């Protein structure tokens, strides 16, 4: 696969002198981090922002690329605006700066800002533990327990329970809960660890690569080919052939049978074990895990390239129920869409739509 994982693996192996051939089913690399260009408009295919920028810097450092030079990032200054059922609004900006528009006026904002700083003071060490230590090293349970036992107590309960304890304003709790809904479940069903995404948003901020999200895989694919790697587009892998317990060949669309010494599959485990490998080549225990694994939620995004400029408040706009009722966001009731979320990336990157347009 030619998504971020496949491209990073290919670049790392090419740098070590390994002969690499990468097979991508689509006509472009990037997977969920690609872009589509139509006329004067550049659309992000999947990912709509970059979180935890330090992780991207770590990746580029590991593969020997200068991220600052090759991939300039633009900070999303106005991150999210949330409108609640009583008409109050919560605006989240980088800094972090959180502004509440409600009957309580400026006093509500001042009190909320203090609570935000207390929340970050409590959770930021845990975020740094995961991003600067755990996620950048091979997984080791002894290492995790030795260094992380101080953080484990924080991870008890649900995301909603921590939000309820941390913020006195019902509107603030709902707004911060809405920032977690990308996980596919309401905050009262999410583990406390999902709050690390909220902490990253408030402390590190969100970013867009200049040129759109697809610039990340484009830079990586250029680097793979510059070091002798070959990228085959429109070449879906149909089968991985195994002999004596080792991958020996793949059957790829438009390429036929290709002999290999090893295969790295960066598509889903479900697809790899159920479709690409023979059932006789998959350990029974692994196949049982794959068959029991729950599928993620499904959805679609409708993107519009508009000729006029939208004077939007933020990158993301939400109309949300209260925190305890956010399971309603995932319910479908015919054509009635009470809770909507839309993004306007041209607030941060107006050049994604030339001639004064918007996306």
Coordinates of C-alpha atoms in Angstrom, one line a residue:
X1 CA 0.0 0.0 0.0
X2 CA 1.1 3.5 -0.8
X3 CA -0.3 5.3 2.2
X4 CA 1.8 7.0 4.9
X5 CA 2.9 3.7 6.5
X6 CA 4.0 2.1 3.2
X7 CA 5.8 5.2 2.0
X8 CA 7.7 5.6 5.4
X9 CA 8.7 2.0 5.4
X10 CA 9.8 2.2 1.7
X11 CA 11.9 5.3 2.4
X12 CA 13.6 3.8 5.4
X13 CA 14.4 0.6 3.6
X14 CA 15.7 2.4 0.5
X15 CA 18.0 4.4 2.7
X16 CA 19.4 1.1 4.0
X17 CA 20.1 -0.2 0.5
X18 CA 17.2 -2.5 0.2
X19 CA 15.6 -2.9 -3.3
X20 CA 12.0 -1.8 -2.8
X21 CA 8.9 -2.0 -5.0
X22 CA 5.8 -0.4 -3.6
X23 CA 2.3 -1.4 -5.0
X24 CA -0.6 1.0 -4.7
X25 CA -4.1 0.1 -5.8
X26 CA -5.1 3.7 -6.6
X27 CA -3.7 6.1 -9.2
X28 CA -1.9 8.2 -6.6
X29 CA -0.2 7.7 -3.3
X30 CA -1.3 8.9 0.1
X31 CA -4.4 6.8 0.9
X32 CA -6.4 8.7 3.5
X33 CA -3.8 11.5 3.4
X34 CA -4.0 12.4 -0.3
X35 CA -5.4 15.3 -2.3
X36 CA -7.5 15.7 -5.4
X37 CA -7.1 18.6 -7.7
X38 CA -10.1 19.7 -9.8
X39 CA -9.6 22.9 -11.8
X40 CA -8.7 25.7 -9.4
X41 CA -9.6 23.6 -6.3
X42 CA -7.5 21.3 -4.1
X43 CA -9.5 18.9 -2.0
X44 CA -8.2 16.9 1.0
X45 CA -9.3 13.3 0.4
X46 CA -9.4 12.1 4.0
X47 CA -7.4 13.8 6.7
X48 CA -8.4 17.4 7.1
X49 CA -5.6 18.6 9.4
X50 CA -2.3 17.5 11.0
X51 CA -2.2 16.9 14.8
X52 CA 0.8 16.1 16.9
X53 CA 3.3 17.8 14.5
X54 CA 6.2 16.5 16.6
X55 CA 5.4 13.0 15.4
X56 CA 5.8 14.1 11.7
X57 CA 9.1 15.8 12.5
X58 CA 10.2 12.5 14.2
X59 CA 9.2 10.6 11.0
X60 CA 11.1 12.9 8.7
X61 CA 14.2 12.9 10.9
X62 CA 14.1 9.1 11.0
X63 CA 14.0 8.8 7.2
X64 CA 16.6 11.6 6.7
X65 CA 14.5 14.4 5.3
X66 CA 14.4 18.1 6.2
X67 CA 10.7 18.6 7.0
X68 CA 11.0 22.4 7.4
X69 CA 12.4 22.8 3.9
X70 CA 10.4 20.2 2.1
X71 CA 7.1 20.5 3.8
X72 CA 6.2 23.9 5.3
X73 CA 3.3 23.9 7.7
X74 CA 0.6 26.5 8.2
X75 CA -0.8 26.7 11.8
X76 CA -4.6 26.6 12.0
X77 CA -5.2 29.7 14.2
X78 CA -9.0 29.4 14.6
X79 CA -9.5 25.7 15.2
X80 CA -13.1 25.1 16.1
X81 CA -16.4 26.9 16.7
X82 CA -19.2 25.0 18.5
X83 CA -22.8 26.1 18.8
X84 CA -24.8 24.5 21.6
X85 CA -28.6 24.0 22.0
X86 CA -29.1 27.1 24.1
X87 CA -27.4 29.3 21.5
X88 CA -24.1 29.7 23.4
X89 CA -20.9 29.3 21.4
X90 CA -17.4 28.2 22.2
X91 CA -14.5 29.2 20.0
X92 CA -11.2 27.4 20.3
X93 CA -8.0 29.0 18.9
X94 CA -4.3 28.1 19.0
X95 CA -2.5 29.4 22.0
X96 CA -4.7 28.0 23.5
X97 CA -7.4 30.6 23.6
X98 CA -10.9 29.6 24.4
X99 CA -13.7 32.2 24.1
X100 CA -17.3 31.6 25.3
X101 CA -20.2 33.6 24.0
X102 CA -23.1 33.2 26.5
X103 CA -25.3 35.1 28.9
X104 CA -22.4 35.2 31.4
X105 CA -20.3 37.1 29.0
X106 CA -16.6 37.8 29.6
X107 CA -16.7 36.3 33.1
X108 CA -17.5 32.9 31.6
X109 CA -14.5 33.1 29.3
X110 CA -12.1 34.2 32.0
X111 CA -13.2 31.3 34.3
X112 CA -13.0 28.8 31.4
X113 CA -9.4 29.9 30.5
X114 CA -8.2 29.2 34.0
X115 CA -9.8 25.7 33.9
X116 CA -8.2 25.0 30.5
X117 CA -4.7 25.8 31.9
X118 CA -5.3 23.6 34.9
X119 CA -6.5 20.8 32.6
X120 CA -3.4 21.1 30.4
X121 CA -1.1 21.3 33.5
X122 CA -2.5 17.9 34.6
X123 CA -2.6 16.1 31.3
X124 CA 0.4 17.5 29.3
X125 CA 3.0 15.3 31.0
X126 CA 1.0 12.2 30.0
X127 CA 0.8 13.5 26.4
X128 CA 4.6 14.0 26.3
X129 CA 5.1 10.6 27.8
X130 CA 3.3 9.0 24.9
X131 CA 4.5 11.2 22.1
X132 CA 8.1 11.6 23.1
X133 CA 8.7 8.2 24.6
X134 CA 6.2 5.4 24.0
X135 CA 5.2 6.1 20.4
X136 CA 8.7 6.6 19.1
X137 CA 10.2 3.4 20.5
X138 CA 9.3 -0.3 19.9
X139 CA 6.5 -1.4 22.1
X140 CA 7.8 -2.8 25.4
X141 CA 5.4 -3.6 28.3
X142 CA 8.2 -3.5 31.0
X143 CA 9.3 -0.1 29.6
X144 CA 5.8 1.2 29.6
X145 CA 5.1 0.1 33.2
X146 CA 8.5 1.3 34.5
X147 CA 8.1 4.8 33.1
X148 CA 4.4 5.1 32.8
X149 CA 3.0 3.9 36.1
X150 CA 2.6 7.5 37.3
X151 CA 0.3 8.2 34.4
X152 CA -1.9 5.1 34.7
X153 CA -4.2 6.5 37.4
X154 CA -5.2 9.3 35.1
X155 CA -6.4 6.9 32.4
X156 CA -9.2 5.4 34.6
X157 CA -12.7 6.3 33.7
X158 CA -14.1 7.7 30.5
X159 CA -13.3 10.9 28.6
X160 CA -16.7 12.3 29.6
X161 CA -16.1 11.7 33.3
X162 CA -12.9 13.7 33.2
X163 CA -14.5 16.5 31.2
X164 CA -17.3 16.7 33.8
X165 CA -14.7 17.0 36.6
X166 CA -12.5 19.5 34.8
X167 CA -14.9 22.1 33.5
X168 CA -17.8 23.8 35.3
X169 CA -19.4 25.1 32.1
X170 CA -21.9 22.7 30.4
X171 CA -21.2 24.4 27.1
X172 CA -17.4 24.0 27.5
X173 CA -17.8 20.3 28.3
X174 CA -19.9 19.8 25.2
X175 CA -17.5 21.7 22.9
X176 CA -14.5 19.8 24.1
X177 CA -16.4 16.5 23.8
X178 CA -17.3 17.4 20.2
X179 CA -13.6 17.6 19.4
X180 CA -13.3 13.9 20.3
X181 CA -16.2 12.6 18.1
X182 CA -13.8 11.7 15.2
X183 CA -13.2 8.5 17.2
X184 CA -16.6 7.3 16.2
X185 CA -18.2 7.1 19.6
X186 CA -19.5 9.6 22.2
X187 CA -17.2 10.7 25.0
X188 CA -19.1 8.6 27.6
X189 CA -18.0 5.5 25.6
X190 CA -14.4 6.6 25.0
X191 CA -11.5 5.7 27.3
X192 CA -9.9 8.5 29.2
X193 CA -6.8 8.1 26.9
X194 CA -8.7 9.7 24.1
X195 CA -8.4 13.0 25.9
X196 CA -4.7 13.1 24.8
X197 CA -6.0 14.2 21.4
X198 CA -7.8 17.1 23.0
X199 CA -4.7 18.0 25.0
X200 CA -2.6 18.0 21.7
X201 CA -5.2 20.2 20.0
X202 CA -5.1 22.8 22.8
X203 CA -1.3 22.8 23.5
X204 CA 0.3 21.9 20.2
X205 CA -2.4 23.1 17.8
X206 CA -3.4 21.8 14.4
X207 CA -1.7 22.4 11.1
X208 CA -2.1 22.1 7.3
X209 CA 0.8 21.5 4.9
X210 CA 1.1 24.2 2.3
X211 CA -0.5 22.7 -0.8
X212 CA -2.9 20.4 1.2
X213 CA -2.5 17.2 3.2
X214 CA -1.4 15.3 0.0
X215 CA 1.9 17.1 0.1
X216 CA 3.1 14.8 2.9
X217 CA 2.9 11.6 0.8
X218 CA 4.1 13.5 -2.3
X219 CA 7.3 14.5 -0.5
X220 CA 7.8 10.9 0.8
X221 CA 7.2 9.3 -2.6
X222 CA 9.6 11.7 -4.3
X223 CA 12.2 10.7 -1.8
X224 CA 11.5 6.9 -2.3
X225 CA 12.0 7.2 -6.1
X226 CA 15.1 9.5 -5.6
X227 CA 16.7 6.6 -3.7
X228 CA 15.9 4.0 -6.3
X229 CA 12.6 2.7 -5.1
X230 CA 9.9 1.8 -7.6
X231 CA 6.3 2.9 -7.1
X232 CA 3.6 1.0 -9.1
X233 CA 0.3 2.9 -9.2
X234 CA -3.0 1.2 -10.2
X235 CA -1.5 -2.1 -9.1
X236 CA -3.7 -3.7 -6.4
X237 CA -2.1 -6.7 -4.8
X238 CA -4.4 -9.7 -5.3
X239 CA -2.5 -12.4 -3.4
X240 CA 0.6 -12.8 -1.2
X241 CA 2.1 -16.2 -2.0
X242 CA 3.8 -18.1 0.9
X243 CA 6.2 -21.0 0.7
X244 CA 7.7 -22.8 3.8
X245 CA 6.3 -20.1 6.0
X246 CA 7.8 -17.2 4.1
X247 CA 6.4 -14.8 1.6
X248 CA 7.9 -15.6 -1.8
X249 CA 5.8 -13.7 -4.3
X250 CA 2.9 -11.4 -4.9
X251 CA 0.3 -11.3 -7.6
X252 CA -0.3 -7.6 -8.5
X253 CA -2.7 -6.1 -11.0
X254 CA -0.9 -5.0 -14.2
X255 CA 2.3 -6.5 -13.0
X256 CA 1.5 -10.2 -12.7
X257 CA 3.6 -12.5 -10.5
X258 CA 6.5 -10.7 -8.7
X259 CA 9.1 -12.7 -6.8
X260 CA 10.0 -11.2 -3.4
X261 CA 12.2 -11.8 -0.4
X262 CA 9.7 -10.2 2.0
X263 CA 6.4 -8.4 2.1
X264 CA 5.3 -5.5 4.3
X265 CA 1.5 -5.1 4.1
X266 CA 0.2 -1.7 5.3
X267 CA -3.4 -2.3 4.4
X268 CA -5.8 -3.5 7.1
X269 CA -5.3 -6.7 8.9
X270 CA -8.8 -7.8 7.9
X271 CA -7.9 -7.4 4.2
X272 CA -4.4 -8.9 4.6
X273 CA -5.5 -12.1 6.4
X274 CA -8.9 -12.7 4.8
X275 CA -8.2 -11.7 1.2
X276 CA -4.4 -11.6 0.4
X277 CA -3.3 -14.7 2.2
X278 CA -4.5 -18.3 1.9
X279 CA -6.4 -19.4 5.0
X280 CA -3.8 -22.2 5.4
X281 CA -1.0 -19.5 5.8
X282 CA -2.6 -17.6 8.6
X283 CA -2.3 -18.9 12.2
X284 CA -5.7 -20.0 13.6
X285 CA -5.3 -17.7 16.6
X286 CA -4.7 -14.7 14.3
X287 CA -7.6 -15.5 12.1
X288 CA -9.9 -15.7 15.1
X289 CA -8.8 -12.3 16.3
X290 CA -9.4 -10.8 12.8
X291 CA -12.9 -12.3 12.6
X292 CA -13.8 -10.9 16.0
X293 CA -12.3 -7.4 15.4
X294 CA -15.0 -4.7 15.3
X295 CA -15.2 -2.5 12.2
X296 CA -14.9 1.2 12.6
X297 CA -17.8 3.5 11.8
X298 CA -18.5 4.5 8.2
X299 CA -19.3 7.8 6.8
X300 CA -18.7 10.1 3.8
X301 CA -17.7 13.7 3.3
X302 CA -19.2 16.0 0.7
X303 CA -16.8 18.7 -0.4
X304 CA -17.8 21.8 -2.3
X305 CA -15.6 24.1 -4.4
X306 CA -17.3 27.5 -4.2
X307 CA -16.7 30.5 -6.4
X308 CA -17.2 33.0 -3.5
X309 CA -15.2 33.5 -0.3
X310 CA -16.8 32.2 2.9
X311 CA -16.2 34.5 5.9
X312 CA -16.0 31.5 8.3
X313 CA -15.1 31.9 12.0
X314 CA -12.9 28.8 12.2
X315 CA -11.5 25.8 10.4
X316 CA -14.2 23.5 11.8
X317 CA -17.8 24.4 12.7
X318 CA -20.1 22.2 14.8
X319 CA -23.7 22.3 16.0
X320 CA -23.7 19.9 19.0
X321 CA -25.9 18.5 21.7
X322 CA -24.8 18.6 25.4
X323 CA -22.1 16.2 26.4
X324 CA -24.3 13.5 27.8
X325 CA -26.4 13.4 24.6
X326 CA -23.7 13.3 22.0
X327 CA -24.5 9.7 21.0
X328 CA -27.3 11.4 19.0
X329 CA -24.6 12.6 16.6
X330 CA -24.2 9.0 15.3
X331 CA -28.0 8.3 15.0
X332 CA -29.7 8.5 11.6
X333 CA -33.3 9.7 11.3
X334 CA -34.2 9.8 7.7
X335 CA -33.3 13.1 6.2
X336 CA -33.2 15.0 9.5
X337 CA -29.7 16.1 10.3
X338 CA -29.9 18.0 13.6
X339 CA -26.1 17.9 14.4
X340 CA -23.8 19.0 11.6
X341 CA -20.0 19.5 11.3
X342 CA -18.3 21.2 8.4
X343 CA -14.8 22.4 7.8
X344 CA -13.5 25.4 5.7
X345 CA -9.8 24.7 5.0
X346 CA -9.5 27.9 2.9
X347 CA -9.7 29.9 6.2
X348 CA -6.1 28.7 6.8
X349 CA -5.0 28.0 3.2
X350 CA -6.9 30.4 0.8
X351 CA -4.7 29.2 -2.1
X352 CA -6.5 25.8 -2.1
X353 CA -9.2 27.6 -4.0
X354 CA -7.8 30.3 -6.4
X355 CA -9.6 33.4 -7.6
X356 CA -11.2 34.2 -4.3
X357 CA -13.1 30.8 -4.0
X358 CA -13.7 28.6 -1.0
X359 CA -13.7 24.9 0.0

